[in-house]
Tab-separated table of N, CA and C in Angstrom:
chain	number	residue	atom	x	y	z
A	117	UNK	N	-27.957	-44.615	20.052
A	117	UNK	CA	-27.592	-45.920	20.556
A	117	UNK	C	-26.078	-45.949	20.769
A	118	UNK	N	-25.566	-46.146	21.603
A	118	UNK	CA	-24.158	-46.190	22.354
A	118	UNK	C	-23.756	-47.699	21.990
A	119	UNK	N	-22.224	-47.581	21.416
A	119	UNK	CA	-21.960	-48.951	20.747
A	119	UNK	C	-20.811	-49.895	21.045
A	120	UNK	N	-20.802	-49.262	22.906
A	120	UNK	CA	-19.922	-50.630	23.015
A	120	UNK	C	-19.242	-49.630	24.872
A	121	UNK	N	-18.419	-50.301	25.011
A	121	UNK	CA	-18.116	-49.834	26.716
A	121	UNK	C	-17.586	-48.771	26.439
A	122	UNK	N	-16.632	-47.759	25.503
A	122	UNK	CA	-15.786	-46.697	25.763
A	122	UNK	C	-17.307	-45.656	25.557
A	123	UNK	N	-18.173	-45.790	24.448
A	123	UNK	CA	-19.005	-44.985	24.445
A	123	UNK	C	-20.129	-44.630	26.018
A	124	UNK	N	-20.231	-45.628	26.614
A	124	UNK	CA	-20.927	-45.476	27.671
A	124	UNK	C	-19.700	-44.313	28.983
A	125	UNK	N	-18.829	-44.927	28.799
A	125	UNK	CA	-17.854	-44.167	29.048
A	125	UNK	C	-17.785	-42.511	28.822
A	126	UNK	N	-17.707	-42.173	27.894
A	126	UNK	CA	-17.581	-41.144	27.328
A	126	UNK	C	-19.040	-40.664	27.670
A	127	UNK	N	-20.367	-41.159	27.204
A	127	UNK	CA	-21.671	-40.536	27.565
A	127	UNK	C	-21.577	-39.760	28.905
A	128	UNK	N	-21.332	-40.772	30.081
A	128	UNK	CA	-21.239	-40.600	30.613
A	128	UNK	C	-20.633	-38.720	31.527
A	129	UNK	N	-19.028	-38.841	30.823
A	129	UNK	CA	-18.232	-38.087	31.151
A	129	UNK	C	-18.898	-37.116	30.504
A	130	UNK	N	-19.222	-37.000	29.029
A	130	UNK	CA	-19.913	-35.897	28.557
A	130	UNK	C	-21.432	-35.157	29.426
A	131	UNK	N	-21.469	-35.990	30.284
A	131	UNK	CA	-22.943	-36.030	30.937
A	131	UNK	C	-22.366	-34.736	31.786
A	132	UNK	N	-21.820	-35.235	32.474
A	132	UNK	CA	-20.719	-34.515	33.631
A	132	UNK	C	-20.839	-33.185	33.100
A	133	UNK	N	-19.794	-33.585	31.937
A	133	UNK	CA	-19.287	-32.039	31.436
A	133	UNK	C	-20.534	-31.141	30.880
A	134	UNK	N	-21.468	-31.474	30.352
A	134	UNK	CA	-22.239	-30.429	29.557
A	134	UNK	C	-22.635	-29.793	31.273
A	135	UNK	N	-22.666	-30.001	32.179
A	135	UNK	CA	-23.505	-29.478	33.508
A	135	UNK	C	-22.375	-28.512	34.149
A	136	UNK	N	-21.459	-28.572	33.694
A	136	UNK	CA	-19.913	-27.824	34.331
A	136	UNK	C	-19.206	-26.212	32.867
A	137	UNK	N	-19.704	-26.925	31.979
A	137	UNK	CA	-18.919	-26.008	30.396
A	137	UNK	C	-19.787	-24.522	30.777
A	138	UNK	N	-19.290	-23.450	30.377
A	138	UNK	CA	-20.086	-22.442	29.971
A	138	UNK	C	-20.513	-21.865	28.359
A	139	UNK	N	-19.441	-22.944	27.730
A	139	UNK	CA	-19.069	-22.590	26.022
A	139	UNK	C	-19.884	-23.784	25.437
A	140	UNK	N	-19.898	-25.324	26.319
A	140	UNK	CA	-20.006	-26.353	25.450
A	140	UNK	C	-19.219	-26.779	23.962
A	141	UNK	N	-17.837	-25.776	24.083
A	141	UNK	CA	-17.419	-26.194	23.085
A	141	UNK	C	-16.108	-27.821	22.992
A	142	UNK	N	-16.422	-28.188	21.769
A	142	UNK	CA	-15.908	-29.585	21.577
A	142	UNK	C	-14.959	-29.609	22.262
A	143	UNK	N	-13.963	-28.710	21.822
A	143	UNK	CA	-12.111	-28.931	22.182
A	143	UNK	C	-12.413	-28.774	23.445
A	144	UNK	N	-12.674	-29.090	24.755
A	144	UNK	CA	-13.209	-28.883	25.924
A	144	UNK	C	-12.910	-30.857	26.232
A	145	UNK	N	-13.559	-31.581	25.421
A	145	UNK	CA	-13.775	-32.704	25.338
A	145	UNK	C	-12.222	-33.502	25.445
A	146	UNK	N	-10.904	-32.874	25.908
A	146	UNK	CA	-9.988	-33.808	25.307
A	146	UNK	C	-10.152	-35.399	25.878
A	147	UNK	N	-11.126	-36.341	26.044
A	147	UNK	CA	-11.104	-37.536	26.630
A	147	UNK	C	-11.646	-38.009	25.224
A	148	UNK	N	-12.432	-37.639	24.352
A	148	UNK	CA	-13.318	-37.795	23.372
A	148	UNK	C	-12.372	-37.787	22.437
A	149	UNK	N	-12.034	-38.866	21.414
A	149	UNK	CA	-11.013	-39.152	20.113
A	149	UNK	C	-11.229	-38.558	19.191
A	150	UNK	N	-10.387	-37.617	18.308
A	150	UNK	CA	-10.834	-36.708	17.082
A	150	UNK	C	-11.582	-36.834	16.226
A	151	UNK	N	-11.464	-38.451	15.846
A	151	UNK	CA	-12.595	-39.036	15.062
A	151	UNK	C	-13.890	-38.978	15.337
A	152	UNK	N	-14.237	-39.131	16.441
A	152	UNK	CA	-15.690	-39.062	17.358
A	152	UNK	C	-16.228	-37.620	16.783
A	153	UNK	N	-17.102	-37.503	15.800
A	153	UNK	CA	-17.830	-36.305	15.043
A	153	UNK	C	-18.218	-35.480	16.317
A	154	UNK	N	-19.027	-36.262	16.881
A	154	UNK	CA	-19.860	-35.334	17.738
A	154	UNK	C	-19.914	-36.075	19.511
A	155	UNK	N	-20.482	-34.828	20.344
A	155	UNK	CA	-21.161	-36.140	21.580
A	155	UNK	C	-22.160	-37.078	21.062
A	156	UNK	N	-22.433	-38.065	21.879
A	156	UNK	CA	-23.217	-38.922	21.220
A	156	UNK	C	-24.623	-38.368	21.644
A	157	UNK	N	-25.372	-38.770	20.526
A	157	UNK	CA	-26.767	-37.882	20.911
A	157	UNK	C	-27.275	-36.092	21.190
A	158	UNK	N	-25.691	-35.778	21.140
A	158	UNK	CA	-26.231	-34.353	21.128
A	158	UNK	C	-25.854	-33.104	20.096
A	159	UNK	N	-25.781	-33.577	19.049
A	159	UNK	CA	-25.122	-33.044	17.619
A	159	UNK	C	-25.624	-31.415	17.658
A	160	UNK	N	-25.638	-30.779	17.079
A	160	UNK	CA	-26.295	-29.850	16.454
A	160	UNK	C	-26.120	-30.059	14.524
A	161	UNK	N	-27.426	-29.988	14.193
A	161	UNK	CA	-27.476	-30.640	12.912
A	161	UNK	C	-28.705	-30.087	12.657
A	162	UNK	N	-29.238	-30.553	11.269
A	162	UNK	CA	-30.546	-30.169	10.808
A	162	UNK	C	-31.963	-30.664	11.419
A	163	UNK	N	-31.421	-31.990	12.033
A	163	UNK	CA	-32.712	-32.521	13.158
A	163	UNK	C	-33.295	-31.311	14.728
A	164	UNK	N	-32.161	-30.229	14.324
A	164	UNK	CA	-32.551	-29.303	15.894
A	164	UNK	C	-34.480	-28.868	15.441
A	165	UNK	N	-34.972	-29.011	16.604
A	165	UNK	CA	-36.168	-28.642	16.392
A	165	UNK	C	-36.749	-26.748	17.496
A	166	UNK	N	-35.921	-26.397	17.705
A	166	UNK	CA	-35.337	-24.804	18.293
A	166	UNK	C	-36.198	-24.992	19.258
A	167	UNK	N	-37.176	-24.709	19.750
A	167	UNK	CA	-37.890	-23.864	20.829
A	167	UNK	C	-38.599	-25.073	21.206
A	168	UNK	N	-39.149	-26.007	20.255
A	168	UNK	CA	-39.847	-27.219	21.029
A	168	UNK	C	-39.048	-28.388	21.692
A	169	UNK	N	-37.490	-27.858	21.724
A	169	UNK	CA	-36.843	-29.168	22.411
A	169	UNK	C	-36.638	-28.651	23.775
A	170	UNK	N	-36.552	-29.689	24.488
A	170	UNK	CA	-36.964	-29.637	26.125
A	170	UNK	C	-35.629	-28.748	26.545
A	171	UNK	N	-34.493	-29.120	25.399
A	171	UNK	CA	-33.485	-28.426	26.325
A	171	UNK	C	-32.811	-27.323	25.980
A	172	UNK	N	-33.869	-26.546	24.935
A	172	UNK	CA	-33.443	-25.527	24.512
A	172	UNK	C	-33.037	-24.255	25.854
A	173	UNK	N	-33.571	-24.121	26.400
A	173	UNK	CA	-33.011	-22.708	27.331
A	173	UNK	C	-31.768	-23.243	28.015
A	174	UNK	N	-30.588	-24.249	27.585
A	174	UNK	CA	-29.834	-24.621	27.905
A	174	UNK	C	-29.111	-25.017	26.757
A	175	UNK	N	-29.142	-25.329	25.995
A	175	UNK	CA	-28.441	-25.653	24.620
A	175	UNK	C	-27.523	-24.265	24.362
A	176	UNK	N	-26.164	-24.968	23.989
A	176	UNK	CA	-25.289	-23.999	23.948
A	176	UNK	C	-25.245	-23.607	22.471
A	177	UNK	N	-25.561	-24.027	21.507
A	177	UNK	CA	-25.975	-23.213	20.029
A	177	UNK	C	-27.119	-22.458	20.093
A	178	UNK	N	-28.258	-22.331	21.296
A	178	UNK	CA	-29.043	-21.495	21.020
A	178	UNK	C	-28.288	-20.217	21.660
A	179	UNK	N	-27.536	-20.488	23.057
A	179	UNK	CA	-26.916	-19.284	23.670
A	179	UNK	C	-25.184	-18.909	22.256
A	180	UNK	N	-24.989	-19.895	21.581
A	180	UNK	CA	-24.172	-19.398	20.632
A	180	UNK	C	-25.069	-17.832	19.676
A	181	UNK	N	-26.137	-18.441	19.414
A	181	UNK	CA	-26.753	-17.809	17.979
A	181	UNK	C	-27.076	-16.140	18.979
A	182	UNK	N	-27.455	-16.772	20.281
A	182	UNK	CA	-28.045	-15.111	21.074
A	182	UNK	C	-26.824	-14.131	21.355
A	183	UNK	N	-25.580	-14.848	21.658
A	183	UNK	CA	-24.313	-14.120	22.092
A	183	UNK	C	-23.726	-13.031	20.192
A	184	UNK	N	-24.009	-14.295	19.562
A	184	UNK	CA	-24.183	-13.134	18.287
A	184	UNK	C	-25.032	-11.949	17.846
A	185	UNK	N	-25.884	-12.727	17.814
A	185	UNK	CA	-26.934	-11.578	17.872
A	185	UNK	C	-26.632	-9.704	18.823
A	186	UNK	N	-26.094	-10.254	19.933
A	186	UNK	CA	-26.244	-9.146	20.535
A	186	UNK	C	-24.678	-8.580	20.866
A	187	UNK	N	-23.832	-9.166	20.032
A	187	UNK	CA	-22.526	-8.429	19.498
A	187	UNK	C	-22.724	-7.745	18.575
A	188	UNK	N	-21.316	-6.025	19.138
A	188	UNK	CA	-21.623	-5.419	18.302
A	188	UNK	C	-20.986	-5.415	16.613
């Protein structure tokens, strides 16, 4: 739930950006205030459900965990 106009704001822009990043990493975000934990709605946390979420073959912690994996 988005909690007021800067967050719709920011959803928004984050919308943008996850379709443009190749890293998805945070510091990428400088529009987003330090305090702001996460994007909104798209954390990586213990709620990830791996292979049954719709947007896994795009989620950049699953391409994090594979880019490890296959370093030497």
């Amino acid at each position: 739930m988005l909690k007021g106009i800067d967050e719709i704001d920011w959803f928004s822009q984050i919308r943008d950006w996850s379709k443009l990043t190749e890293t998805g990493d945070r510091s990428e975000l400088t529009f987003l205030p330090d305090e702001r934990n996460c994007a909104p709605d798209r954390c990586a946390h213990d709620l990830c459900t791996g292979q049954k979420c719709s947007d896994f073959n795009r989620c950049f912690i699953t391409a994090m965990h594979q880019r490890a994996q296959e370093a030497d």
